[in-house]
Short mmCIF file of N, CA, C and O in Angstrom, two decimals:
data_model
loop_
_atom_site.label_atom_id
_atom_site.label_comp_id
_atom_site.label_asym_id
_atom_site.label_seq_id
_atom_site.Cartn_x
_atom_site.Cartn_y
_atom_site.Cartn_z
N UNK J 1 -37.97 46.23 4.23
CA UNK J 1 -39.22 46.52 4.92
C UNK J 1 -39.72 45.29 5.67
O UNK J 1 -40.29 45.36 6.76
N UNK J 2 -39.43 43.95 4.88
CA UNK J 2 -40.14 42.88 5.85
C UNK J 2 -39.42 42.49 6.78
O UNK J 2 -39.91 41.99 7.78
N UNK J 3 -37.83 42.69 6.59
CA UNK J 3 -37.39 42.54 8.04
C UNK J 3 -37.74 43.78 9.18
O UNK J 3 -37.56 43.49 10.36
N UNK J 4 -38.09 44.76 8.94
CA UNK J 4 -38.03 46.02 9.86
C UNK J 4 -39.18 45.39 10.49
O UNK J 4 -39.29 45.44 11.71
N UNK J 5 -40.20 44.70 9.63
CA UNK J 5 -41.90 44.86 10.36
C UNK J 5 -41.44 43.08 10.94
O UNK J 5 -42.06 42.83 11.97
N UNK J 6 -40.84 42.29 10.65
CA UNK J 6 -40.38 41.21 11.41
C UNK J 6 -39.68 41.50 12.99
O UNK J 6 -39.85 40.86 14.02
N UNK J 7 -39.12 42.31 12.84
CA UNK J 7 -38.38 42.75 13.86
C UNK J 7 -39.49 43.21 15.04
O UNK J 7 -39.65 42.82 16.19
N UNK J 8 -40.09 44.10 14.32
CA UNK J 8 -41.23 44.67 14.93
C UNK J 8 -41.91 43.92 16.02
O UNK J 8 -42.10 44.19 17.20
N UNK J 9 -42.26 42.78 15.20
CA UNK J 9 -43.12 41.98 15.59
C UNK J 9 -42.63 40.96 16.66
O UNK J 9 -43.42 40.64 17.55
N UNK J 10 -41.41 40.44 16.62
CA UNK J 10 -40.94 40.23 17.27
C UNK J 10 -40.53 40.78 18.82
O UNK J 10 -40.38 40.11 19.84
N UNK J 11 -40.43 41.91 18.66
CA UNK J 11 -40.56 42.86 19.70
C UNK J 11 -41.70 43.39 21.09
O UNK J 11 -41.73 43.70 22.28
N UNK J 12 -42.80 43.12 19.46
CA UNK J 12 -44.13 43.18 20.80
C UNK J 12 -44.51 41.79 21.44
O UNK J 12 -45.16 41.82 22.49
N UNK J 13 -44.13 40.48 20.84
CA UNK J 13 -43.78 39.66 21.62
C UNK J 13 -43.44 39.32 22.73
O UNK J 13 -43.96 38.81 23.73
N UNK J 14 -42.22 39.76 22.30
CA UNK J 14 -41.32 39.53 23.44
C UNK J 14 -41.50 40.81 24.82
O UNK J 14 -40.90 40.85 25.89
N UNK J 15 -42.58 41.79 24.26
CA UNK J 15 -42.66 42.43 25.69
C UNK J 15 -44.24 41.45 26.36
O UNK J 15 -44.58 41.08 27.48
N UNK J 16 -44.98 41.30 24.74
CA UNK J 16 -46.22 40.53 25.56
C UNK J 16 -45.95 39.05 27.10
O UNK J 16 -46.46 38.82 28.20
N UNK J 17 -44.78 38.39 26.14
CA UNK J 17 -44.39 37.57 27.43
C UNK J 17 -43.56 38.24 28.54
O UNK J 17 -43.78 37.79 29.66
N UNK J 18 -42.75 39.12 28.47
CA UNK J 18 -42.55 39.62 30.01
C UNK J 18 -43.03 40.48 30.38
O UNK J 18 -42.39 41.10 31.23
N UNK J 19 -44.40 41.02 30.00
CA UNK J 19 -45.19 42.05 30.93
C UNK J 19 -46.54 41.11 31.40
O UNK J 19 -47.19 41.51 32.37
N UNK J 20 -46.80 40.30 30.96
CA UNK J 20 -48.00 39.21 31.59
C UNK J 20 -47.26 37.77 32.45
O UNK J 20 -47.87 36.92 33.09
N UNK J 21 -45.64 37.87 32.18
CA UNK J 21 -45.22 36.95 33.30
C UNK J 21 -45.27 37.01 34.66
O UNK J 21 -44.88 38.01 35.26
N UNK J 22 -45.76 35.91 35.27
CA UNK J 22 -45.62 35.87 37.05
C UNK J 22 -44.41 35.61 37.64
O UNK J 22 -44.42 35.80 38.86
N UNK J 23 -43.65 35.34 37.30
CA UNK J 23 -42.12 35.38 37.15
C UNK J 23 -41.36 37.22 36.93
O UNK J 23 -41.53 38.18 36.19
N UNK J 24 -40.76 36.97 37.74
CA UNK J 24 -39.84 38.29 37.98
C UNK J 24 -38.65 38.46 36.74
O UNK J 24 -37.78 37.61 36.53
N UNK J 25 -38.77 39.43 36.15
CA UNK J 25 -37.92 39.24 34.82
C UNK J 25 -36.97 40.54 34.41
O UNK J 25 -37.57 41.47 33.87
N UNK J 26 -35.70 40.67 34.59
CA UNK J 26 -35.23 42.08 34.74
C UNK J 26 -33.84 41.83 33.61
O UNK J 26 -33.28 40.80 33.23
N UNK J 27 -33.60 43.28 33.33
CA UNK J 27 -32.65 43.70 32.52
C UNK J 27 -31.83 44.03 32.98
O UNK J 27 -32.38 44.90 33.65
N UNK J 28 -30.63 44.11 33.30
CA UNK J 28 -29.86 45.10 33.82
C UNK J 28 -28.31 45.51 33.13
O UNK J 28 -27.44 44.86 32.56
N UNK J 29 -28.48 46.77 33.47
CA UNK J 29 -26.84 47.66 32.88
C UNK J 29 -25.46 47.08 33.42
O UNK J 29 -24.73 47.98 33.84
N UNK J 30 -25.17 46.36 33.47
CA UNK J 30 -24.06 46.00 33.98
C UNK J 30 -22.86 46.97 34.59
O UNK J 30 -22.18 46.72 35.59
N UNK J 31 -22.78 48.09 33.78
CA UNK J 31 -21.75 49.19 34.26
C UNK J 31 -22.70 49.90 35.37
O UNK J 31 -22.18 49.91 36.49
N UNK J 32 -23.84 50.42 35.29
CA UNK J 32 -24.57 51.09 36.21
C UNK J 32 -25.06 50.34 37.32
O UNK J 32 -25.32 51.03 38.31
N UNK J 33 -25.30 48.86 37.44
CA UNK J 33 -26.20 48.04 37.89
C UNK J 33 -27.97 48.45 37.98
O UNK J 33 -28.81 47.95 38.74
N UNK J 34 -28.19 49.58 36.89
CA UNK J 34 -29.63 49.93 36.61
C UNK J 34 -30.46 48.89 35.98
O UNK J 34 -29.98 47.97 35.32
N UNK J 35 -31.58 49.04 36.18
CA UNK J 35 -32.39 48.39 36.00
C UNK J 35 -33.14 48.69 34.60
O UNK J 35 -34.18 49.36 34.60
N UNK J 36 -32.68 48.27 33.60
CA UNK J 36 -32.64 48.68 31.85
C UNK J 36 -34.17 48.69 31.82
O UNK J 36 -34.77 49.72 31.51
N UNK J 37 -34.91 47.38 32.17
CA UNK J 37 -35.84 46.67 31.86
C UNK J 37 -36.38 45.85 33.05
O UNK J 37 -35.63 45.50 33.96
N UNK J 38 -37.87 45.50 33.02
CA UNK J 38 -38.36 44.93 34.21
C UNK J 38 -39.79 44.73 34.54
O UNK J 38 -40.30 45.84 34.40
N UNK J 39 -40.58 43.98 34.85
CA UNK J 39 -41.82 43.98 34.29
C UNK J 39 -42.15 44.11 35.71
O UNK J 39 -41.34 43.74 36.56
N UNK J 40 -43.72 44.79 36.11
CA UNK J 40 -44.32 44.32 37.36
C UNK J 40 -44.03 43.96 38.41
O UNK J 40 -43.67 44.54 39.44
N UNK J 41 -44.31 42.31 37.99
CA UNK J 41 -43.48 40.98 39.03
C UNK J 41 -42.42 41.27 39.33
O UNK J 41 -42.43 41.70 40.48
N UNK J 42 -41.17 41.27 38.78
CA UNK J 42 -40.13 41.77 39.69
C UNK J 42 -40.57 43.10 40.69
O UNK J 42 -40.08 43.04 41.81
N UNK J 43 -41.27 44.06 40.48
CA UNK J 43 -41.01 45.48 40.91
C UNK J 43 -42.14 44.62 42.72
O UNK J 43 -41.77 44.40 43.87
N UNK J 44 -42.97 44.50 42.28
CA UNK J 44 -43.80 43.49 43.36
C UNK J 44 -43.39 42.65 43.97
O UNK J 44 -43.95 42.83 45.05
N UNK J 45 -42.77 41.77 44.07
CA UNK J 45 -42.34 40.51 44.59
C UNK J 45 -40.85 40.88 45.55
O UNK J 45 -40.47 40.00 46.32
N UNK J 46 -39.97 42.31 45.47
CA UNK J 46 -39.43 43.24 45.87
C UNK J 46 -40.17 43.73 46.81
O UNK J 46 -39.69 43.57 47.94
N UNK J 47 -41.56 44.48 46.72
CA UNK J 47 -41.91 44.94 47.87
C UNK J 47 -41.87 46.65 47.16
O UNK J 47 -41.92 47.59 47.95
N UNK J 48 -41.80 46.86 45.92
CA UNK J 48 -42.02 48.06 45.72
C UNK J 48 -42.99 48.21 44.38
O UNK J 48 -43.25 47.26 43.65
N UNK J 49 -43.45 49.48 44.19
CA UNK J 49 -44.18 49.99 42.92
C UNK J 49 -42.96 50.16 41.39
O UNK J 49 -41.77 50.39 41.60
N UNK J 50 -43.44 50.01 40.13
CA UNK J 50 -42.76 50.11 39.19
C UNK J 50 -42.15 51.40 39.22
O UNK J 50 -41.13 51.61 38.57
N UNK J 51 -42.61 52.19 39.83
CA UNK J 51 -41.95 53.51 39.92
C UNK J 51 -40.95 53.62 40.55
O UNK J 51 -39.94 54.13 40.05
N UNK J 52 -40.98 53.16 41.80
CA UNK J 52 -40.11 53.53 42.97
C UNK J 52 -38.68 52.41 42.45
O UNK J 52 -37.51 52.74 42.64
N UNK J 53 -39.07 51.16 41.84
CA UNK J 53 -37.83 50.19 40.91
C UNK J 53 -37.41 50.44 40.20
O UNK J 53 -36.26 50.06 39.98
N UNK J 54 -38.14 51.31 39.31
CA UNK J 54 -36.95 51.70 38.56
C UNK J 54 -36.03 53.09 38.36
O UNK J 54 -35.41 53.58 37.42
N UNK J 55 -36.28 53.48 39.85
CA UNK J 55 -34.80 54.51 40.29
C UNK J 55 -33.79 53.79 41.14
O UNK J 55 -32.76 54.26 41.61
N UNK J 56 -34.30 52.47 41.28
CA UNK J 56 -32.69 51.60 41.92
C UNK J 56 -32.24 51.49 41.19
O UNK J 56 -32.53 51.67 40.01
N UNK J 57 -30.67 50.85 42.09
CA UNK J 57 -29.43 50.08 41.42
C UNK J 57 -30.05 48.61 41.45
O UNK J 57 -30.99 48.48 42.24
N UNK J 58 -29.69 47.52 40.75
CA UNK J 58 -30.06 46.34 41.43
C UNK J 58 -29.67 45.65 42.78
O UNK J 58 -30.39 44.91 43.44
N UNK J 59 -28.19 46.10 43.10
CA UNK J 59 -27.70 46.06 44.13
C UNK J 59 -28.33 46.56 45.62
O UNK J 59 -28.12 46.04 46.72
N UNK J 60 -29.35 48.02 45.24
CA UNK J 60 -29.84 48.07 46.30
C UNK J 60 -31.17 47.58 46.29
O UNK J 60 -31.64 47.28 47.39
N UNK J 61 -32.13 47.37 44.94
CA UNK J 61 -33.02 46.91 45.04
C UNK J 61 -33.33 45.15 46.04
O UNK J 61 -34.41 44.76 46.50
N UNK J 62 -32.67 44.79 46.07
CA UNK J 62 -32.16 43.70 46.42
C UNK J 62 -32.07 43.66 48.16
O UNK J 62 -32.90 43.13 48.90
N UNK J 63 -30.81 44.38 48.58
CA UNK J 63 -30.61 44.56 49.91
C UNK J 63 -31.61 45.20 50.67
O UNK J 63 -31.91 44.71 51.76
N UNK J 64 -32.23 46.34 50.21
CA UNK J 64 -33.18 46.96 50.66
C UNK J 64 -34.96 46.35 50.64
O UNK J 64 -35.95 46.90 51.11
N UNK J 65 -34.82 44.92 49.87
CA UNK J 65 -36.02 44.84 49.30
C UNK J 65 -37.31 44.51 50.93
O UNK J 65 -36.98 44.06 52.03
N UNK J 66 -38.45 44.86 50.57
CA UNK J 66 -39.67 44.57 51.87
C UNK J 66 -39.60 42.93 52.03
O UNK J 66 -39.42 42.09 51.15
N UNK J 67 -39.74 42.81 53.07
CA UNK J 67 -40.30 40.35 53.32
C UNK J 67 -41.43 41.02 52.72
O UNK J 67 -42.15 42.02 52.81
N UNK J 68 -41.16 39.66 51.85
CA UNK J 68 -42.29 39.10 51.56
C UNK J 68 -43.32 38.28 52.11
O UNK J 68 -43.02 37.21 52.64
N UNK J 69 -44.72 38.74 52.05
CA UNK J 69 -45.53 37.63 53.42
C UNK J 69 -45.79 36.65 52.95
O UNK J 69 -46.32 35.76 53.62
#
């Protein structure tokens, strides 16, 4: 049990630092090139909404991405 709730805890951690990072921070599937994981900042700094990022590949997220001003 104290490792399950260690684990736990560990977990909301580790999303607290990459969902409040300003830094672009992504996961990705290697066989799919999907985008597993990904906070905000990446989906923004791209030029798109969290929605619309995470139905890319990274490959096209990338090529396709908006300038940035």
């Amino acid at each position: 049990r104290e490792v399950e709730e260690a684990a736990k805890q560990r977990e909301e951690i580790y999303r607290a630092i990459v969902s409040h990072a300003s830094e672009a921070i992504t996961l990705v599937d290697v066989e799919t090139l999907r985008f597993v994981e990904f906070n905000d900042a990446a989906a923004t700094q791209l030029g798109y909404t969290p929605e619309e990022f995470a139905r890319l590949r990274r490959d096209l997220a990338v090529a396709t991405a908006a300038p940035v001003a």
